[in-house]
C-alpha cells in the first residue's frame, strides 16, 4: 500500500511540475562546455535534448541519474545520434572544468557538461525552475540540495516532458523511442 501511495504521489508531483513548466516563458542558459565553448539553448537545436541539473559531489541521485541517462543512450542505439544529454552543474565553485570532465567520463562520453559562474548558474536554474540551495554539512563542507528532474525538449527547443530522476535507463529509452521520429 505504501509503495502505491509513493508512486501516486510521485506521478502527481511530476504532473504538477510539468503543468507549471508548460507555462514557462523562456528556457535559456548561457554556459560553457568543458572545452571552454560558450553555448546557449539555441546551440542544441536540431536534436532532442535532455537536460539534468546536479553537481559532481552529489552522493546519490546525480550519479544514479547520469548512469541511467548513459544507459538510455546505449539502449537507444542509432537513435541516440538524435539526442543531446546535458549535465548543468549547480556547484560551479567545486565543479571546475577538470573535475566536471573527469566526472562525466565515468557515465557516458556523449553527456556534455556545462558550467557557469554563480550568477550564470542561478540564471539557468531560475529559467528551468530548478530549486537548489547550499547546505552546510559541517567542518566547512557543504551539500547542494536540488530538484532532480530530467527536462526533455524537442529539436525545435520546445519543452516536451519531465522525466522522473529515478527512471531506469531502459524506461527512459522506451519513452524517448515513442517520441523521437
mmCIF file with all atom_site columns, C-alpha atoms in Angstrom:
data_model
loop_
_atom_site.group_PDB
_atom_site.id
_atom_site.type_symbol
_atom_site.label_atom_id
_atom_site.label_alt_id
_atom_site.label_comp_id
_atom_site.label_asym_id
_atom_site.label_entity_id
_atom_site.label_seq_id
_atom_site.pdbx_PDB_ins_code
_atom_site.Cartn_x
_atom_site.Cartn_y
_atom_site.Cartn_z
_atom_site.occupancy
_atom_site.B_iso_or_equiv
_atom_site.pdbx_formal_charge
_atom_site.auth_seq_id
_atom_site.auth_comp_id
_atom_site.auth_asym_id
_atom_site.auth_atom_id
_atom_site.pdbx_PDB_model_num
ATOM 1   C CA . UNK A 1 1   ? 0.000  0.000  0.000   1.00 0.00 ? 1   UNK A CA 1
ATOM 2   C CA . UNK A 1 2   ? 2.803  2.399  0.924   1.00 0.00 ? 2   UNK A CA 1
ATOM 3   C CA . UNK A 1 3   ? 4.607  1.774  -2.416  1.00 0.00 ? 3   UNK A CA 1
ATOM 4   C CA . UNK A 1 4   ? 1.369  2.501  -4.294  1.00 0.00 ? 4   UNK A CA 1
ATOM 5   C CA . UNK A 1 5   ? 0.912  5.766  -2.366  1.00 0.00 ? 5   UNK A CA 1
ATOM 6   C CA . UNK A 1 6   ? 4.511  6.845  -3.040  1.00 0.00 ? 6   UNK A CA 1
ATOM 7   C CA . UNK A 1 7   ? 4.119  6.032  -6.762  1.00 0.00 ? 7   UNK A CA 1
ATOM 8   C CA . UNK A 1 8   ? 0.883  8.039  -6.940  1.00 0.00 ? 8   UNK A CA 1
ATOM 9   C CA . UNK A 1 9   ? 2.478  10.967 -5.120  1.00 0.00 ? 9   UNK A CA 1
ATOM 10  C CA . UNK A 1 10  ? 5.481  10.917 -7.473  1.00 0.00 ? 10  UNK A CA 1
ATOM 11  C CA . UNK A 1 11  ? 3.215  10.843 -10.535 1.00 0.00 ? 11  UNK A CA 1
ATOM 12  C CA . UNK A 1 12  ? 1.167  13.741 -9.170  1.00 0.00 ? 12  UNK A CA 1
ATOM 13  C CA . UNK A 1 13  ? 4.334  15.697 -8.388  1.00 0.00 ? 13  UNK A CA 1
ATOM 14  C CA . UNK A 1 14  ? 5.645  15.282 -11.958 1.00 0.00 ? 14  UNK A CA 1
ATOM 15  C CA . UNK A 1 15  ? 2.225  16.267 -13.362 1.00 0.00 ? 15  UNK A CA 1
ATOM 16  C CA . UNK A 1 16  ? 2.044  19.407 -11.225 1.00 0.00 ? 16  UNK A CA 1
ATOM 17  C CA . UNK A 1 17  ? 5.618  20.410 -12.073 1.00 0.00 ? 17  UNK A CA 1
ATOM 18  C CA . UNK A 1 18  ? 5.026  19.670 -15.787 1.00 0.00 ? 18  UNK A CA 1
ATOM 19  C CA . UNK A 1 19  ? 1.925  21.865 -15.798 1.00 0.00 ? 19  UNK A CA 1
ATOM 20  C CA . UNK A 1 20  ? 3.910  24.685 -14.214 1.00 0.00 ? 20  UNK A CA 1
ATOM 21  C CA . UNK A 1 21  ? 6.761  24.241 -16.695 1.00 0.00 ? 21  UNK A CA 1
ATOM 22  C CA . UNK A 1 22  ? 4.458  24.362 -19.721 1.00 0.00 ? 22  UNK A CA 1
ATOM 23  C CA . UNK A 1 23  ? 3.736  27.947 -18.751 1.00 0.00 ? 23  UNK A CA 1
ATOM 24  C CA . UNK A 1 24  ? 7.439  28.861 -18.553 1.00 0.00 ? 24  UNK A CA 1
ATOM 25  C CA . UNK A 1 25  ? 8.043  31.901 -20.763 1.00 0.00 ? 25  UNK A CA 1
ATOM 26  C CA . UNK A 1 26  ? 11.549 31.024 -21.873 1.00 0.00 ? 26  UNK A CA 1
ATOM 27  C CA . UNK A 1 27  ? 14.063 28.246 -21.402 1.00 0.00 ? 27  UNK A CA 1
ATOM 28  C CA . UNK A 1 28  ? 17.558 29.608 -21.512 1.00 0.00 ? 28  UNK A CA 1
ATOM 29  C CA . UNK A 1 29  ? 21.106 29.357 -20.349 1.00 0.00 ? 29  UNK A CA 1
ATOM 30  C CA . UNK A 1 30  ? 24.435 30.845 -21.295 1.00 0.00 ? 30  UNK A CA 1
ATOM 31  C CA . UNK A 1 31  ? 27.107 28.492 -20.020 1.00 0.00 ? 31  UNK A CA 1
ATOM 32  C CA . UNK A 1 32  ? 30.428 26.953 -21.052 1.00 0.00 ? 32  UNK A CA 1
ATOM 33  C CA . UNK A 1 33  ? 31.256 23.415 -22.088 1.00 0.00 ? 33  UNK A CA 1
ATOM 34  C CA . UNK A 1 34  ? 34.230 21.641 -20.516 1.00 0.00 ? 34  UNK A CA 1
ATOM 35  C CA . UNK A 1 35  ? 36.160 22.544 -23.678 1.00 0.00 ? 35  UNK A CA 1
ATOM 36  C CA . UNK A 1 36  ? 35.518 26.230 -22.926 1.00 0.00 ? 36  UNK A CA 1
ATOM 37  C CA . UNK A 1 37  ? 32.988 26.932 -25.694 1.00 0.00 ? 37  UNK A CA 1
ATOM 38  C CA . UNK A 1 38  ? 30.141 29.259 -24.671 1.00 0.00 ? 38  UNK A CA 1
ATOM 39  C CA . UNK A 1 39  ? 26.742 27.787 -25.519 1.00 0.00 ? 39  UNK A CA 1
ATOM 40  C CA . UNK A 1 40  ? 23.051 28.582 -25.210 1.00 0.00 ? 40  UNK A CA 1
ATOM 41  C CA . UNK A 1 41  ? 19.886 26.547 -25.735 1.00 0.00 ? 41  UNK A CA 1
ATOM 42  C CA . UNK A 1 42  ? 19.937 27.606 -29.400 1.00 0.00 ? 42  UNK A CA 1
ATOM 43  C CA . UNK A 1 43  ? 23.227 25.735 -29.927 1.00 0.00 ? 43  UNK A CA 1
ATOM 44  C CA . UNK A 1 44  ? 21.411 22.457 -29.313 1.00 0.00 ? 44  UNK A CA 1
ATOM 45  C CA . UNK A 1 45  ? 18.547 22.925 -31.785 1.00 0.00 ? 45  UNK A CA 1
ATOM 46  C CA . UNK A 1 46  ? 18.034 20.163 -34.323 1.00 0.00 ? 46  UNK A CA 1
ATOM 47  C CA . UNK A 1 47  ? 18.247 17.220 -31.925 1.00 0.00 ? 47  UNK A CA 1
ATOM 48  C CA . UNK A 1 48  ? 16.269 16.011 -28.941 1.00 0.00 ? 48  UNK A CA 1
ATOM 49  C CA . UNK A 1 49  ? 17.645 17.496 -25.749 1.00 0.00 ? 49  UNK A CA 1
ATOM 50  C CA . UNK A 1 50  ? 17.716 16.029 -22.241 1.00 0.00 ? 50  UNK A CA 1
ATOM 51  C CA . UNK A 1 51  ? 18.893 18.413 -19.520 1.00 0.00 ? 51  UNK A CA 1
ATOM 52  C CA . UNK A 1 52  ? 19.758 17.455 -15.964 1.00 0.00 ? 52  UNK A CA 1
ATOM 53  C CA . UNK A 1 53  ? 20.927 19.826 -13.195 1.00 0.00 ? 53  UNK A CA 1
ATOM 54  C CA . UNK A 1 54  ? 23.144 18.473 -10.421 1.00 0.00 ? 54  UNK A CA 1
ATOM 55  C CA . UNK A 1 55  ? 26.681 18.519 -9.071  1.00 0.00 ? 55  UNK A CA 1
ATOM 56  C CA . UNK A 1 56  ? 29.682 16.208 -9.048  1.00 0.00 ? 56  UNK A CA 1
ATOM 57  C CA . UNK A 1 57  ? 29.936 15.881 -5.260  1.00 0.00 ? 57  UNK A CA 1
ATOM 58  C CA . UNK A 1 58  ? 26.337 14.610 -5.079  1.00 0.00 ? 58  UNK A CA 1
ATOM 59  C CA . UNK A 1 59  ? 26.421 11.351 -3.126  1.00 0.00 ? 59  UNK A CA 1
ATOM 60  C CA . UNK A 1 60  ? 23.471 9.547  -4.682  1.00 0.00 ? 60  UNK A CA 1
ATOM 61  C CA . UNK A 1 61  ? 20.813 10.880 -7.055  1.00 0.00 ? 61  UNK A CA 1
ATOM 62  C CA . UNK A 1 62  ? 23.119 12.647 -9.546  1.00 0.00 ? 62  UNK A CA 1
ATOM 63  C CA . UNK A 1 63  ? 25.421 9.701  -10.255 1.00 0.00 ? 63  UNK A CA 1
ATOM 64  C CA . UNK A 1 64  ? 22.419 7.362  -10.394 1.00 0.00 ? 64  UNK A CA 1
ATOM 65  C CA . UNK A 1 65  ? 20.547 9.613  -12.834 1.00 0.00 ? 65  UNK A CA 1
ATOM 66  C CA . UNK A 1 66  ? 23.627 10.125 -15.034 1.00 0.00 ? 66  UNK A CA 1
ATOM 67  C CA . UNK A 1 67  ? 24.243 6.387  -15.091 1.00 0.00 ? 67  UNK A CA 1
ATOM 68  C CA . UNK A 1 68  ? 20.640 5.799  -16.186 1.00 0.00 ? 68  UNK A CA 1
ATOM 69  C CA . UNK A 1 69  ? 20.909 8.510  -18.856 1.00 0.00 ? 69  UNK A CA 1
ATOM 70  C CA . UNK A 1 70  ? 24.042 6.796  -20.168 1.00 0.00 ? 70  UNK A CA 1
ATOM 71  C CA . UNK A 1 71  ? 22.123 3.515  -20.172 1.00 0.00 ? 71  UNK A CA 1
ATOM 72  C CA . UNK A 1 72  ? 19.285 5.184  -22.086 1.00 0.00 ? 72  UNK A CA 1
ATOM 73  C CA . UNK A 1 73  ? 21.716 6.395  -24.749 1.00 0.00 ? 73  UNK A CA 1
ATOM 74  C CA . UNK A 1 74  ? 23.059 2.862  -25.133 1.00 0.00 ? 74  UNK A CA 1
ATOM 75  C CA . UNK A 1 75  ? 19.530 1.417  -25.291 1.00 0.00 ? 75  UNK A CA 1
ATOM 76  C CA . UNK A 1 76  ? 18.541 3.933  -27.965 1.00 0.00 ? 76  UNK A CA 1
ATOM 77  C CA . UNK A 1 77  ? 21.163 2.501  -30.288 1.00 0.00 ? 77  UNK A CA 1
ATOM 78  C CA . UNK A 1 78  ? 21.405 4.508  -33.527 1.00 0.00 ? 78  UNK A CA 1
ATOM 79  C CA . UNK A 1 79  ? 18.590 6.819  -32.385 1.00 0.00 ? 79  UNK A CA 1
ATOM 80  C CA . UNK A 1 80  ? 20.975 8.223  -29.765 1.00 0.00 ? 80  UNK A CA 1
ATOM 81  C CA . UNK A 1 81  ? 22.639 10.221 -32.554 1.00 0.00 ? 81  UNK A CA 1
ATOM 82  C CA . UNK A 1 82  ? 19.489 12.400 -32.487 1.00 0.00 ? 82  UNK A CA 1
ATOM 83  C CA . UNK A 1 83  ? 19.835 13.164 -28.771 1.00 0.00 ? 83  UNK A CA 1
ATOM 84  C CA . UNK A 1 84  ? 21.987 15.571 -26.742 1.00 0.00 ? 84  UNK A CA 1
ATOM 85  C CA . UNK A 1 85  ? 22.277 14.988 -22.994 1.00 0.00 ? 85  UNK A CA 1
ATOM 86  C CA . UNK A 1 86  ? 23.429 17.986 -20.943 1.00 0.00 ? 86  UNK A CA 1
ATOM 87  C CA . UNK A 1 87  ? 24.530 17.990 -17.307 1.00 0.00 ? 87  UNK A CA 1
ATOM 88  C CA . UNK A 1 88  ? 24.450 21.509 -15.834 1.00 0.00 ? 88  UNK A CA 1
ATOM 89  C CA . UNK A 1 89  ? 26.341 21.872 -12.581 1.00 0.00 ? 89  UNK A CA 1
ATOM 90  C CA . UNK A 1 90  ? 24.727 23.719 -9.698  1.00 0.00 ? 90  UNK A CA 1
ATOM 91  C CA . UNK A 1 91  ? 28.088 23.907 -7.886  1.00 0.00 ? 91  UNK A CA 1
ATOM 92  C CA . UNK A 1 92  ? 30.471 25.960 -10.044 1.00 0.00 ? 92  UNK A CA 1
ATOM 93  C CA . UNK A 1 93  ? 32.729 26.618 -7.049  1.00 0.00 ? 93  UNK A CA 1
ATOM 94  C CA . UNK A 1 94  ? 33.824 22.981 -6.788  1.00 0.00 ? 94  UNK A CA 1
ATOM 95  C CA . UNK A 1 95  ? 32.890 21.759 -10.263 1.00 0.00 ? 95  UNK A CA 1
ATOM 96  C CA . UNK A 1 96  ? 35.772 23.309 -12.160 1.00 0.00 ? 96  UNK A CA 1
ATOM 97  C CA . UNK A 1 97  ? 36.309 22.159 -15.748 1.00 0.00 ? 97  UNK A CA 1
ATOM 98  C CA . UNK A 1 98  ? 38.749 19.297 -14.984 1.00 0.00 ? 98  UNK A CA 1
ATOM 99  C CA . UNK A 1 99  ? 36.514 17.961 -12.198 1.00 0.00 ? 99  UNK A CA 1
ATOM 100 C CA . UNK A 1 100 ? 33.411 18.086 -14.371 1.00 0.00 ? 100 UNK A CA 1
ATOM 101 C CA . UNK A 1 101 ? 35.147 16.480 -17.380 1.00 0.00 ? 101 UNK A CA 1
ATOM 102 C CA . UNK A 1 102 ? 36.600 13.643 -15.296 1.00 0.00 ? 102 UNK A CA 1
ATOM 103 C CA . UNK A 1 103 ? 33.279 13.026 -13.545 1.00 0.00 ? 103 UNK A CA 1
ATOM 104 C CA . UNK A 1 104 ? 31.196 12.780 -16.715 1.00 0.00 ? 104 UNK A CA 1
ATOM 105 C CA . UNK A 1 105 ? 33.627 10.370 -18.405 1.00 0.00 ? 105 UNK A CA 1
ATOM 106 C CA . UNK A 1 106 ? 32.555 7.790  -15.822 1.00 0.00 ? 106 UNK A CA 1
ATOM 107 C CA . UNK A 1 107 ? 28.994 7.759  -17.211 1.00 0.00 ? 107 UNK A CA 1
ATOM 108 C CA . UNK A 1 108 ? 28.963 8.229  -20.986 1.00 0.00 ? 108 UNK A CA 1
ATOM 109 C CA . UNK A 1 109 ? 31.237 10.296 -23.243 1.00 0.00 ? 109 UNK A CA 1
ATOM 110 C CA . UNK A 1 110 ? 28.157 11.702 -25.007 1.00 0.00 ? 110 UNK A CA 1
ATOM 111 C CA . UNK A 1 111 ? 26.963 13.531 -21.871 1.00 0.00 ? 111 UNK A CA 1
ATOM 112 C CA . UNK A 1 112 ? 28.003 17.178 -22.194 1.00 0.00 ? 112 UNK A CA 1
ATOM 113 C CA . UNK A 1 113 ? 28.972 19.052 -19.033 1.00 0.00 ? 113 UNK A CA 1
ATOM 114 C CA . UNK A 1 114 ? 28.055 22.721 -18.725 1.00 0.00 ? 114 UNK A CA 1
ATOM 115 C CA . UNK A 1 115 ? 29.047 25.241 -16.112 1.00 0.00 ? 115 UNK A CA 1
ATOM 116 C CA . UNK A 1 116 ? 28.967 28.949 -15.496 1.00 0.00 ? 116 UNK A CA 1
ATOM 117 C CA . UNK A 1 117 ? 29.876 31.404 -12.813 1.00 0.00 ? 117 UNK A CA 1
ATOM 118 C CA . UNK A 1 118 ? 27.481 31.561 -9.834  1.00 0.00 ? 118 UNK A CA 1
ATOM 119 C CA . UNK A 1 119 ? 25.300 34.213 -11.497 1.00 0.00 ? 119 UNK A CA 1
ATOM 120 C CA . UNK A 1 120 ? 25.023 32.302 -14.799 1.00 0.00 ? 120 UNK A CA 1
ATOM 121 C CA . UNK A 1 121 ? 24.223 29.147 -12.848 1.00 0.00 ? 121 UNK A CA 1
ATOM 122 C CA . UNK A 1 122 ? 21.485 30.920 -10.904 1.00 0.00 ? 122 UNK A CA 1
ATOM 123 C CA . UNK A 1 123 ? 20.029 32.396 -14.109 1.00 0.00 ? 123 UNK A CA 1
ATOM 124 C CA . UNK A 1 124 ? 19.903 28.965 -15.773 1.00 0.00 ? 124 UNK A CA 1
ATOM 125 C CA . UNK A 1 125 ? 18.344 27.352 -12.690 1.00 0.00 ? 125 UNK A CA 1
ATOM 126 C CA . UNK A 1 126 ? 15.690 30.073 -12.462 1.00 0.00 ? 126 UNK A CA 1
ATOM 127 C CA . UNK A 1 127 ? 14.848 29.732 -16.147 1.00 0.00 ? 127 UNK A CA 1
ATOM 128 C CA . UNK A 1 128 ? 14.212 25.994 -15.677 1.00 0.00 ? 128 UNK A CA 1
ATOM 129 C CA . UNK A 1 129 ? 12.507 26.440 -12.293 1.00 0.00 ? 129 UNK A CA 1
ATOM 130 C CA . UNK A 1 130 ? 15.216 24.350 -10.628 1.00 0.00 ? 130 UNK A CA 1
ATOM 131 C CA . UNK A 1 131 ? 15.348 24.522 -6.866  1.00 0.00 ? 131 UNK A CA 1
ATOM 132 C CA . UNK A 1 132 ? 18.812 24.428 -5.313  1.00 0.00 ? 132 UNK A CA 1
ATOM 133 C CA . UNK A 1 133 ? 20.343 25.553 -2.055  1.00 0.00 ? 133 UNK A CA 1
ATOM 134 C CA . UNK A 1 134 ? 23.749 25.118 -0.468  1.00 0.00 ? 134 UNK A CA 1
ATOM 135 C CA . UNK A 1 135 ? 23.519 23.377 2.904   1.00 0.00 ? 135 UNK A CA 1
ATOM 136 C CA . UNK A 1 136 ? 26.338 23.146 5.434   1.00 0.00 ? 136 UNK A CA 1
ATOM 137 C CA . UNK A 1 137 ? 27.257 19.622 6.494   1.00 0.00 ? 137 UNK A CA 1
ATOM 138 C CA . UNK A 1 138 ? 29.887 20.770 8.990   1.00 0.00 ? 138 UNK A CA 1
ATOM 139 C CA . UNK A 1 139 ? 33.656 21.231 9.032   1.00 0.00 ? 139 UNK A CA 1
ATOM 140 C CA . UNK A 1 140 ? 33.439 23.820 6.222   1.00 0.00 ? 140 UNK A CA 1
ATOM 141 C CA . UNK A 1 141 ? 31.851 21.305 3.836   1.00 0.00 ? 141 UNK A CA 1
ATOM 142 C CA . UNK A 1 142 ? 28.506 21.670 2.102   1.00 0.00 ? 142 UNK A CA 1
ATOM 143 C CA . UNK A 1 143 ? 25.986 19.756 0.035   1.00 0.00 ? 143 UNK A CA 1
ATOM 144 C CA . UNK A 1 144 ? 23.657 21.126 -2.618  1.00 0.00 ? 144 UNK A CA 1
ATOM 145 C CA . UNK A 1 145 ? 20.001 20.321 -2.090  1.00 0.00 ? 145 UNK A CA 1
ATOM 146 C CA . UNK A 1 146 ? 18.309 20.421 -5.502  1.00 0.00 ? 146 UNK A CA 1
ATOM 147 C CA . UNK A 1 147 ? 15.321 19.344 -7.527  1.00 0.00 ? 147 UNK A CA 1
ATOM 148 C CA . UNK A 1 148 ? 16.162 16.442 -9.742  1.00 0.00 ? 148 UNK A CA 1
ATOM 149 C CA . UNK A 1 149 ? 14.189 16.107 -12.960 1.00 0.00 ? 149 UNK A CA 1
ATOM 150 C CA . UNK A 1 150 ? 15.345 15.431 -16.494 1.00 0.00 ? 150 UNK A CA 1
ATOM 151 C CA . UNK A 1 151 ? 13.912 18.023 -18.896 1.00 0.00 ? 151 UNK A CA 1
ATOM 152 C CA . UNK A 1 152 ? 13.095 16.827 -22.420 1.00 0.00 ? 152 UNK A CA 1
ATOM 153 C CA . UNK A 1 153 ? 12.970 19.245 -25.364 1.00 0.00 ? 153 UNK A CA 1
ATOM 154 C CA . UNK A 1 154 ? 12.169 18.532 -28.998 1.00 0.00 ? 154 UNK A CA 1
ATOM 155 C CA . UNK A 1 155 ? 14.535 19.507 -31.839 1.00 0.00 ? 155 UNK A CA 1
ATOM 156 C CA . UNK A 1 156 ? 12.840 22.924 -32.135 1.00 0.00 ? 156 UNK A CA 1
ATOM 157 C CA . UNK A 1 157 ? 13.579 23.668 -28.464 1.00 0.00 ? 157 UNK A CA 1
ATOM 158 C CA . UNK A 1 158 ? 10.024 23.182 -27.177 1.00 0.00 ? 158 UNK A CA 1
ATOM 159 C CA . UNK A 1 159 ? 9.547  21.624 -23.766 1.00 0.00 ? 159 UNK A CA 1
ATOM 160 C CA . UNK A 1 160 ? 8.036  18.131 -24.125 1.00 0.00 ? 160 UNK A CA 1
ATOM 161 C CA . UNK A 1 161 ? 8.069  16.481 -20.723 1.00 0.00 ? 161 UNK A CA 1
ATOM 162 C CA . UNK A 1 162 ? 9.804  15.851 -17.429 1.00 0.00 ? 162 UNK A CA 1
ATOM 163 C CA . UNK A 1 163 ? 11.355 12.514 -16.618 1.00 0.00 ? 163 UNK A CA 1
ATOM 164 C CA . UNK A 1 164 ? 11.488 11.398 -13.006 1.00 0.00 ? 164 UNK A CA 1
ATOM 165 C CA . UNK A 1 165 ? 15.039 11.187 -11.657 1.00 0.00 ? 165 UNK A CA 1
ATOM 166 C CA . UNK A 1 166 ? 14.583 7.585  -10.581 1.00 0.00 ? 166 UNK A CA 1
ATOM 167 C CA . UNK A 1 167 ? 13.572 6.313  -14.028 1.00 0.00 ? 167 UNK A CA 1
ATOM 168 C CA . UNK A 1 168 ? 15.731 3.401  -15.176 1.00 0.00 ? 168 UNK A CA 1
ATOM 169 C CA . UNK A 1 169 ? 17.688 3.815  -18.414 1.00 0.00 ? 169 UNK A CA 1
ATOM 170 C CA . UNK A 1 170 ? 15.627 1.275  -20.354 1.00 0.00 ? 170 UNK A CA 1
ATOM 171 C CA . UNK A 1 171 ? 12.408 3.101  -19.367 1.00 0.00 ? 171 UNK A CA 1
ATOM 172 C CA . UNK A 1 172 ? 13.871 6.459  -20.431 1.00 0.00 ? 172 UNK A CA 1
ATOM 173 C CA . UNK A 1 173 ? 14.859 4.879  -23.771 1.00 0.00 ? 173 UNK A CA 1
ATOM 174 C CA . UNK A 1 174 ? 11.341 3.421  -24.200 1.00 0.00 ? 174 UNK A CA 1
ATOM 175 C CA . UNK A 1 175 ? 9.779  6.846  -23.521 1.00 0.00 ? 175 UNK A CA 1
ATOM 176 C CA . UNK A 1 176 ? 12.156 8.527  -25.958 1.00 0.00 ? 176 UNK A CA 1
ATOM 177 C CA . UNK A 1 177 ? 11.593 5.934  -28.697 1.00 0.00 ? 177 UNK A CA 1
ATOM 178 C CA . UNK A 1 178 ? 7.888  6.797  -28.585 1.00 0.00 ? 178 UNK A CA 1
ATOM 179 C CA . UNK A 1 179 ? 8.509  10.481 -29.263 1.00 0.00 ? 179 UNK A CA 1
ATOM 180 C CA . UNK A 1 180 ? 11.706 10.510 -31.348 1.00 0.00 ? 180 UNK A CA 1
ATOM 181 C CA . UNK A 1 181 ? 10.911 10.115 -35.017 1.00 0.00 ? 181 UNK A CA 1
#
